[in-house]
């Protein structure tokens, strides 16, 4: 996940390949609750790992469910069999409506039957999200539920310790025109007490019907068949009881799929590749947002589908502008608004009043951010129309994301613009609500034109603090890091292990140099989780040793070694960007890098730093010797014939002798920002 303040997307060129999408949030949290309420154990496969499901899992554990992770996204859940082993708990629901509403209903009924007392609360935003219609319905039934803050909103208190009588003979009336989650909550909870037929009557026009379909579908998977008369009356038959299906697979999230469907429609495939394949959800999905695929087809996407997969390629290009009633796909329709940037003409999305009361006012948010990119946008109470920027009229934009995961995800698609302008996504971690690895997933299939992936080079002498600076700058920007010194150290280590001399006069002999070059070409190097492997050996500590540094310096004078490592280093240049540190990053490896920093500090300062570093690691050191060795290494690195250590002509010099790390980081980030168009 990108934990940075912003994520800069360079202009993207192509996209192709396969993605496996995370599980649907709506299905995940419903399945978790059903597994928790039913009799027997359930193995849930492909569960979404996100803020909202974590809240639900934690709540279920607190209620006495056995919840066991089986690795990957598989969980084993032993149900409560409609009992309540824990009688008291404070449950924190974060901002997860899909946990708050159904747990409120289930706990209200369970406490009425078994006694108990529970508190349910969430983040401040959760305390602004209405729950009054659900509480009204539960109170009608005789459930002891009350508000502990403002009436109509969480936090809630449920249960008064004692069982209480339930009145289930009258039809239960619930409003359906504010949130369909109230009806879902009742549908999930009432089978716990269905001694007789229970009727639910919906008051007002039911919104978001596709979500009720998901609920009914999953209830059936857990053994409860609800009868439905239109969308007005639902009946839970007498004797209904939950039974575990044993194993259940969560479909991939169809709303998340919308970004990759759009991607396939917008981005051309790199040579020989063929579109985007989405695994985990197919056209037969039980999720309403799958109908986004039809809308995308209307705009020009070419889509084929099978059980649990979708395949998308560019069809009509540019896309076709459409006018569409989007009431049936409110969440995924935001993606259409961004696709409109690539259409000929004006696209109008209607019947989307619910956008105004979601994570943010989504109509206002989309209009504001689309305009920043150069689009012409009009909006009304329940509609939005979008005309794309004129050719050459795209503007680089810093997209504000309003703590709304969908704003962040759909605007990433703007980076495919033909004008080659970059897009900045602010607060990219907000995608964690439903798709924590969204950007990683995007980068696994998207690529930029060669040379468009940003690189920051940080070169300088030994112990100047390049590594620390590079790592910190990369962390702030969400970029990859290349510590090129490690590659030379690995060559040095390989040569030492092969018993090859590293004396200057030996290294200068072509035949001897040829052997070391052959080792460099054949090295099998692997990086991961802060470790370095050479073949099967973990050499993380060995490469850090002073002797490995000297060995690296010796082998780095061999031109063949430098050539052998060239390609390996350039392959680190991957989306969204790279910070590379070494001696020749700016001069040889990435000569066109937009920012090159040459980092120095006095030899004495560097020796002192190395000394403290070694002491910190518990390794004895003598400062005078370090100073001597360091000067020798400088001399060797600067005097070698090939790619000697020197600043690139366009490098900015940074002497950090008297700077803290934070100050150096801030300086480099300021230089970087000054080169951005945002
Ligand atoms: O940065 P370091 O101390 O890990 O580098 C070890 C040696 O590798 C250094 O003394 C010279 C060589 N090197 C190089 O020649 N070119 C690079 N880009 C990085 C390191």
XYZ file of N, CA and C in Angstrom, residues 261 264-265 293 296-303 312-316 319 339:
57
model
N -11.753 -2.797 -16.106
C -12.550 -2.849 -17.338
C -12.277 -1.559 -18.123
N -8.833 -1.578 -19.731
C -8.781 -2.347 -20.971
C -9.377 -1.580 -22.140
N -10.390 -0.756 -21.833
C -11.059 0.005 -22.892
C -10.258 1.231 -23.309
N -20.075 -3.363 -16.847
C -19.493 -3.905 -18.082
C -20.353 -3.528 -19.294
N -19.704 0.095 -20.046
C -18.382 0.261 -20.669
C -18.431 -0.200 -22.127
N -19.206 -1.259 -22.398
C -19.342 -1.728 -23.786
C -20.011 -0.664 -24.644
N -21.042 -0.004 -24.053
C -21.706 1.062 -24.804
C -20.717 2.149 -25.207
N -19.747 2.373 -24.343
C -18.763 3.420 -24.651
C -17.688 2.918 -25.611
N -17.620 1.591 -25.798
C -16.674 1.105 -26.796
C -15.792 -0.045 -26.353
N -15.832 -0.425 -25.067
C -14.984 -1.534 -24.605
C -15.397 -2.825 -25.309
N -14.430 -3.668 -25.580
C -14.735 -4.982 -26.130
C -14.532 -5.994 -24.999
N -15.633 -6.637 -24.577
C -15.563 -7.466 -23.368
C -16.042 -8.878 -23.658
N -10.953 -7.801 -21.414
C -11.316 -6.508 -22.005
C -10.214 -6.030 -22.938
N -10.618 -5.616 -24.128
C -9.668 -4.959 -25.024
C -10.302 -3.665 -25.522
N -9.448 -2.832 -26.088
C -9.958 -1.615 -26.701
C -10.858 -1.995 -27.860
N -12.039 -1.398 -27.934
C -12.917 -1.644 -29.074
C -12.957 -0.375 -29.904
N -14.034 0.383 -29.704
C -14.145 1.650 -30.434
C -13.180 2.672 -29.812
N -13.418 6.566 -27.409
C -14.656 6.000 -26.873
C -15.849 6.823 -27.355
N -13.930 7.725 -17.803
C -13.863 7.237 -19.191
C -14.311 8.334 -20.163
